[in-house]
Coordinates of C-alpha atoms and ligand atoms in Angstrom, one line a residue:
M14 CA 5.6 3.0 20.6
N15 CA 5.7 0.1 22.8
S16 CA 8.9 -1.2 24.3
W17 CA 8.9 -5.0 24.2
S18 CA 10.4 -6.8 26.9
K19 CA 12.9 -9.3 26.1
S20 CA 10.7 -12.4 26.7
D21 CA 8.1 -10.8 24.4
V22 CA 10.7 -10.7 21.6
A23 CA 12.0 -14.0 21.7
H24 CA 8.4 -15.6 21.9
M25 CA 7.2 -13.5 18.8
Q26 CA 10.9 -14.3 17.4
R27 CA 9.7 -18.2 17.5
A28 CA 6.5 -17.5 16.6
I29 CA 8.0 -16.1 13.2
E30 CA 10.0 -19.0 13.1
I31 CA 7.4 -21.6 13.2
G32 CA 5.5 -19.7 10.8
Y33 CA 8.1 -20.2 8.2
L34 CA 7.4 -24.1 8.2
G35 CA 4.3 -23.1 6.3
E36 CA 6.2 -21.3 3.4
G37 CA 5.0 -22.8 0.1
F38 CA 1.8 -24.4 1.3
V39 CA -0.7 -21.5 2.5
A40 CA -0.3 -19.0 -0.2
P41 CA -2.4 -17.2 -1.0
N42 CA -2.7 -17.2 2.7
P43 CA -0.1 -15.4 4.7
M44 CA 2.1 -17.2 6.9
V45 CA 1.4 -17.1 10.7
G46 CA 2.7 -18.6 14.0
C47 CA 1.2 -18.5 17.3
V48 CA 3.1 -19.6 20.6
I49 CA 1.3 -19.7 23.7
V50 CA 3.2 -18.9 27.2
A51 CA 2.2 -19.9 31.0
E52 CA 2.4 -17.5 33.8
D53 CA 5.5 -18.7 34.7
G54 CA 7.2 -18.2 31.4
R55 CA 7.1 -21.8 30.0
I56 CA 5.9 -22.1 26.3
I57 CA 2.7 -24.7 26.7
G58 CA 1.4 -24.5 23.1
E59 CA 2.8 -23.9 19.7
G60 CA 1.1 -24.0 16.3
W61 CA 1.4 -22.3 12.6
H62 CA -1.0 -22.5 9.4
E63 CA 0.5 -25.3 7.8
R64 CA -1.8 -25.8 4.7
F65 CA -4.4 -23.4 2.6
G66 CA -7.8 -24.1 3.6
E67 CA -6.9 -25.9 6.8
A68 CA -6.5 -24.7 10.6
H69 CA -5.2 -21.3 11.5
A70 CA -2.4 -20.9 13.6
E71 CA -3.8 -20.0 16.9
V72 CA -6.0 -23.3 16.6
N73 CA -3.3 -25.6 16.0
A74 CA -1.3 -24.0 19.1
H75 CA -4.3 -24.4 21.1
R76 CA -4.6 -28.2 19.9
S77 CA -0.9 -28.6 21.0
V78 CA -1.4 -27.5 24.5
Q79 CA -1.0 -31.0 26.7
R80 CA -4.3 -31.8 29.0
E81 CA -2.4 -31.1 32.1
D82 CA -1.8 -27.3 31.0
L83 CA -5.0 -26.6 30.0
Q84 CA -5.9 -25.0 33.4
L85 CA -2.9 -22.6 32.8
L86 CA -4.4 -20.7 29.8
S87 CA -6.6 -18.1 31.8
K88 CA -3.5 -16.7 32.8
S89 CA -1.5 -17.4 29.5
T90 CA 0.0 -14.9 26.9
W91 CA -0.7 -15.7 23.1
Y92 CA 1.8 -14.4 20.8
V93 CA 0.2 -14.4 17.3
T94 CA 2.3 -13.1 14.2
L95 CA -0.8 -11.6 12.5
E96 CA -4.1 -10.2 14.1
P97 CA -6.2 -13.5 14.8
C98 CA -9.1 -13.3 11.9
N99 CA -12.7 -12.4 13.1
H100 CA -14.5 -13.7 10.2
V101 CA -16.0 -17.0 9.3
G102 CA -13.8 -18.2 6.0
K103 CA -12.9 -21.6 5.4
T104 CA -12.5 -22.2 9.0
P105 CA -14.1 -20.5 12.3
A106 CA -13.0 -17.2 13.4
C107 CA -9.7 -17.3 15.7
T108 CA -11.0 -14.5 17.8
A109 CA -14.1 -16.7 19.0
L110 CA -11.7 -19.3 20.0
I111 CA -9.5 -17.0 22.2
E112 CA -12.5 -15.2 23.3
D113 CA -13.6 -18.4 24.8
I114 CA -10.1 -19.2 26.4
K115 CA -10.0 -15.6 27.5
P116 CA -6.2 -15.4 28.0
K117 CA -4.6 -12.6 30.1
R118 CA -2.7 -11.1 27.2
L119 CA -2.5 -11.0 23.6
V120 CA 0.4 -9.9 21.7
I121 CA 0.0 -9.4 17.9
G122 CA 2.9 -8.6 15.5
V123 CA 0.9 -6.8 12.5
L124 CA -2.8 -5.8 12.5
D125 CA -4.5 -7.0 9.5
S126 CA -3.9 -5.1 6.4
N127 CA -7.7 -5.3 5.1
P128 CA -9.0 -1.8 5.4
D129 CA -12.3 -3.3 6.4
V130 CA -11.2 -5.4 9.1
I131 CA -8.4 -3.6 10.7
G132 CA -8.2 -3.7 14.5
G133 CA -11.4 -5.7 14.3
G134 CA -10.6 -8.5 15.6
S135 CA -8.1 -6.8 18.4
N136 CA -10.8 -4.6 19.3
R137 CA -13.4 -7.6 19.7
L138 CA -10.7 -9.2 22.1
K139 CA -10.1 -6.1 24.1
H140 CA -13.8 -5.5 24.8
A141 CA -13.7 -9.2 26.0
G142 CA -11.2 -7.8 28.8
I143 CA -8.0 -9.4 27.5
L144 CA -4.9 -7.0 27.1
V145 CA -4.1 -7.0 23.7
E146 CA -1.0 -5.4 22.2
S147 CA 0.2 -5.0 18.7
G148 CA 3.1 -4.2 16.8
C149 CA 6.0 -6.5 18.3
L150 CA 8.7 -7.3 15.3
M151 CA 6.2 -5.8 13.0
D152 CA 8.7 -5.3 10.1
Q153 CA 10.1 -8.6 10.3
I154 CA 6.6 -10.1 9.8
R155 CA 5.6 -7.6 7.2
W156 CA 8.8 -8.8 5.4
Q157 CA 7.9 -12.7 6.0
N158 CA 4.6 -11.8 4.4
R159 CA 5.5 -9.5 1.7
R160 CA 3.7 -11.4 -1.0
F161 CA 0.7 -11.3 1.1
F162 CA 1.0 -7.4 1.7
C163 CA 1.4 -6.9 -1.9
N164 CA -1.8 -8.5 -2.7
A165 CA -3.6 -6.6 -0.5
T166 CA -2.1 -3.1 -0.8
M167 CA -1.3 -3.4 -4.7
R168 CA -3.8 -5.7 -5.5
R169 CA -1.1 -7.9 -7.9
S170 CA 0.8 -10.9 -7.7
Y171 CA 4.1 -10.4 -6.1
V172 CA 7.0 -10.7 -8.6
V173 CA 10.3 -12.5 -8.3
L174 CA 12.8 -12.4 -11.5
K175 CA 15.0 -15.2 -11.6
W176 CA 18.0 -16.0 -14.1
A177 CA 21.2 -17.6 -14.5
Q178 CA 24.2 -15.8 -16.4
S179 CA 27.7 -16.4 -17.2
R180 CA 30.6 -14.6 -15.8
D181 CA 30.5 -12.2 -19.0
G182 CA 26.6 -11.8 -18.7
F183 CA 25.1 -14.2 -21.5
M184 CA 22.2 -16.4 -20.4
D185 CA 22.6 -19.2 -23.4
P186 CA 25.7 -19.6 -25.6
R187 CA 23.3 -19.0 -28.8
A188 CA 22.0 -16.1 -29.8
A189 CA 18.2 -15.5 -30.3
A190 CA 18.1 -16.3 -33.7
E191 CA 20.2 -19.7 -33.1
R192 CA 17.8 -21.1 -30.4
T193 CA 15.9 -23.3 -32.5
Y194 CA 12.6 -24.7 -31.2
G195 CA 12.3 -28.1 -29.2
S196 CA 16.3 -27.8 -29.3
G197 CA 16.0 -27.7 -25.3
G198 CA 17.9 -25.4 -22.5
R199 CA 21.3 -25.2 -22.1
P200 CA 22.1 -24.8 -18.2
I201 CA 24.5 -22.3 -17.3
T202 CA 25.1 -23.3 -14.1
S203 CA 26.2 -26.9 -12.9
P204 CA 23.9 -29.3 -11.1
D205 CA 25.0 -27.8 -7.6
A206 CA 22.4 -24.9 -8.3
A207 CA 19.5 -27.0 -8.8
P208 CA 18.3 -27.7 -5.1
L209 CA 18.1 -23.9 -4.3
S210 CA 16.6 -23.3 -8.0
H211 CA 13.9 -25.5 -6.9
Q212 CA 13.1 -24.5 -3.6
W213 CA 12.9 -20.8 -5.2
R214 CA 10.2 -22.2 -7.2
S215 CA 8.6 -23.9 -4.4
Q216 CA 8.4 -20.8 -2.5
E217 CA 6.1 -19.2 -5.2
M218 CA 2.4 -19.7 -6.2
G219 CA 3.0 -19.6 -9.7
I220 CA 5.9 -19.7 -12.4
L221 CA 6.0 -17.6 -15.6
I222 CA 7.8 -17.7 -19.1
G223 CA 7.4 -16.2 -22.5
V224 CA 6.3 -18.4 -25.4
E225 CA 9.6 -18.6 -26.6
T226 CA 11.5 -20.0 -23.9
A227 CA 8.6 -22.6 -23.7
L228 CA 9.1 -23.5 -27.2
V229 CA 12.8 -23.4 -27.3
D230 CA 13.7 -24.8 -23.8
E231 CA 10.5 -27.0 -23.4
P232 CA 10.8 -26.9 -19.5
A233 CA 9.0 -28.8 -17.4
L234 CA 9.2 -26.1 -14.2
T235 CA 8.4 -28.8 -11.5
V236 CA 9.9 -28.9 -8.2
R237 CA 12.3 -31.9 -8.4
Y238 CA 14.1 -31.5 -5.4
G239 CA 13.2 -31.2 -1.7
N240 CA 9.7 -31.6 -0.9
G241 CA 8.1 -28.3 -1.9
K242 CA 5.1 -27.9 -4.2
S243 CA 5.3 -27.3 -7.9
P244 CA 4.2 -23.8 -8.6
Q245 CA 1.4 -23.2 -11.1
P246 CA 3.1 -22.9 -14.7
I247 CA 2.0 -19.7 -16.7
V248 CA 3.0 -18.9 -20.5
I249 CA 2.6 -15.5 -21.9
D250 CA 1.6 -16.6 -25.2
P251 CA -0.3 -13.4 -27.0
N252 CA -0.6 -15.2 -30.4
G253 CA -1.5 -18.5 -29.2
R254 CA 1.7 -19.9 -30.7
L255 CA 1.9 -23.0 -28.1
P256 CA 0.7 -26.3 -29.8
K257 CA -1.6 -28.3 -27.9
S258 CA 1.0 -31.1 -27.5
H259 CA 3.4 -29.1 -25.7
P260 CA 4.6 -30.7 -22.4
L261 CA 3.2 -27.6 -20.5
L262 CA -0.1 -28.4 -21.9
M263 CA 0.2 -32.1 -21.2
R264 CA 1.4 -32.4 -17.6
P265 CA 0.1 -35.4 -15.6
D266 CA -0.3 -33.7 -12.4
S267 CA -3.3 -31.2 -12.2
K268 CA -1.3 -27.9 -12.5
Q269 CA -2.6 -27.2 -15.7
T270 CA -0.9 -24.4 -17.4
I271 CA -2.5 -20.8 -17.6
R272 CA -1.8 -19.2 -21.0
V273 CA -2.0 -15.6 -21.0
T274 CA -3.3 -14.7 -24.7
T275 CA -4.7 -11.7 -26.3
G276 CA -8.8 -11.2 -26.8
T277 CA -11.3 -10.5 -24.8
G278 CA -13.9 -12.2 -22.5
L279 CA -13.9 -13.6 -19.3
A280 CA -11.2 -15.3 -17.8
T281 CA -11.3 -19.2 -17.4
E282 CA -9.3 -21.5 -15.2
N283 CA -6.5 -21.9 -17.7
T284 CA -6.9 -18.7 -19.9
C285 CA -6.0 -15.1 -19.1
F286 CA -6.8 -12.6 -21.5
W287 CA -4.2 -9.5 -21.9
N288 CA -2.6 -7.6 -24.5
P289 CA 1.1 -6.8 -24.3
E290 CA 0.1 -2.8 -25.0
E291 CA -1.9 -3.2 -21.6
G292 CA 1.5 -3.4 -19.7
L293 CA 2.9 -5.8 -17.2
Q294 CA 1.5 -4.1 -14.4
L295 CA -2.2 -5.1 -15.5
L296 CA -1.4 -8.7 -16.0
M297 CA -0.1 -9.1 -12.5
E298 CA -3.4 -7.7 -11.5
R299 CA -5.2 -10.1 -13.3
L300 CA -3.2 -12.9 -12.3
W301 CA -3.7 -12.2 -8.7
Q302 CA -7.3 -10.9 -9.0
Q303 CA -8.6 -13.5 -11.3
H304 CA -6.6 -16.2 -10.3
E305 CA -5.3 -15.9 -7.0
I306 CA -1.7 -16.0 -8.0
S307 CA -0.1 -14.5 -4.9
S308 CA 3.4 -14.6 -6.2
L309 CA 5.0 -15.9 -9.3
L310 CA 8.8 -16.6 -10.3
V311 CA 9.7 -15.3 -13.9
E312 CA 12.2 -17.9 -15.4
G313 CA 12.8 -16.2 -18.6
G314 CA 13.7 -15.8 -21.3
S315 CA 15.7 -12.6 -21.5
S316 CA 13.2 -10.8 -23.5
T317 CA 10.5 -11.4 -20.8
L318 CA 12.8 -10.5 -17.7
K319 CA 13.6 -7.5 -19.5
H320 CA 9.9 -6.2 -20.1
F321 CA 9.4 -6.9 -16.2
L322 CA 12.5 -4.7 -15.7
Q323 CA 11.5 -2.0 -18.0
E324 CA 8.1 -1.8 -16.7
S325 CA 9.5 -1.8 -13.0
V326 CA 6.9 -4.4 -12.6
W327 CA 9.1 -6.5 -9.9
D328 CA 9.5 -7.1 -6.4
E329 CA 12.6 -9.5 -6.1
L330 CA 15.5 -10.4 -8.2
K331 CA 17.6 -13.8 -7.9
V332 CA 20.3 -14.4 -10.0
W333 CA 23.0 -17.0 -10.4
T334 CA 26.4 -16.2 -12.1
A335 CA 28.4 -19.2 -13.2
P336 CA 32.3 -18.9 -13.2
Q337 CA 32.7 -19.2 -17.1
D338 CA 32.7 -16.7 -19.8
L339 CA 30.7 -17.4 -22.9
K340 CA 32.0 -14.3 -24.9
R341 CA 28.8 -14.5 -27.1
G342 CA 25.0 -15.6 -27.2
L343 CA 21.7 -14.3 -25.7
E344 CA 22.5 -11.3 -23.4
A345 CA 21.2 -11.3 -19.8
P346 CA 19.3 -8.6 -18.5
I347 CA 21.2 -5.9 -16.3
W348 CA 21.1 -5.8 -12.7
P349 CA 19.0 -2.7 -12.1
D350 CA 20.4 0.3 -9.8
S351 CA 17.1 0.3 -7.8
A352 CA 17.5 -3.0 -6.4
V353 CA 19.0 -3.4 -2.8
A354 CA 20.0 -6.0 -0.1
P355 CA 17.0 -7.5 1.3
P356 CA 16.2 -7.1 4.9
Y357 CA 16.7 -9.8 7.6
A358 CA 18.5 -12.0 4.8
T359 CA 21.9 -12.7 3.3
N360 CA 22.0 -11.3 -0.1
F361 CA 24.6 -13.7 -1.9
G362 CA 26.0 -17.4 -1.7
S363 CA 27.2 -20.0 -3.4
A364 CA 26.4 -23.5 -4.6
G365 CA 29.5 -25.5 -5.7
S366 CA 31.4 -23.0 -8.3
D367 CA 28.2 -20.9 -9.1
R368 CA 27.4 -17.7 -6.9
W369 CA 23.7 -16.5 -6.4
S370 CA 22.6 -12.9 -5.7
W371 CA 19.3 -11.9 -4.2
G372 CA 18.1 -8.1 -4.3
V373 CA 14.7 -6.6 -3.4
H374 CA 13.1 -3.4 -4.8
H375 CA 14.2 -0.6 -2.7
R376 CA 10.6 -0.2 -1.1
L377 CA 11.1 -3.6 0.5
G378 CA 14.7 -2.9 1.6
N379 CA 16.0 -1.7 4.8
E380 CA 14.9 1.8 5.9
Ligands
ZN27 ZN1 -7.7 -17.3 11.9

């Protein structure tokens, strides 16, 4: 085990922090930050992966170095949250850039999880004569990129379940049978809760609902607060009940809804074939492997959420609780015993009179 100096930790912490600026924009890529530090301890370059398909953190950090500081690069230390890539993808390999510059030292947070390339980038740079060390703030970086690591190791979409409930545990004052199609949603929370709810949407790549919720609430599922991206809408509609005129199928933006429907054959861009008997685990594998949805927010309804909980196919829970009692209506799911507080974050808060709780599956919690 390496023991890291205070300055190593502080610089890697900074790299993590700037990596978060790409949140919601880089998926299915991981968030990555890079900090370049001169021999005298001064930060001379910083960069992060800003958008999917665009330059990597190392390239952006290198570009940010002022002309007069370029001569300091050969004795610099580079802090990168993830192992530099060693393959030419949408952009040239970052290892080639670092090899050219040949800084004195490279500190990597987490090595690439892809078994085919693990250590490939760092070994190449060691051979080039650079002092390479890895594992600095590893757990924190794994948490930052939990969606990416779920995709890489479990080969499925990362799942965040979200709902809002009254203090006494109902999601809608109307029972299931009273919820007529097109009657609209009845928000339990106040408008104060909306900005954070929309931020949660912008953090995931997809947003999934069941067909009942689509037909009753006719939700837009877009991000209307802040500057985050709207996620890709996905509707589980096994029997094809969603009419062509449904608002989710007539969106003005390019985000055409993916319909999950029974049947066989090859998936198309907007169709995913799946039978409920196959289980949600398989659906999450298909949404990742065939549609590259790295993470999704499940926003209901009650029965869809309960299926995810029963089949234990979830990674996080985000739940609003409003202060009023409804005494009747559609029952909310029960917060499972297997949920624990998230690491490196607070697990509760409030907006106006509504409170939120955040839990993660125990496999993601603190040891
Ligand atoms: Zn790269």
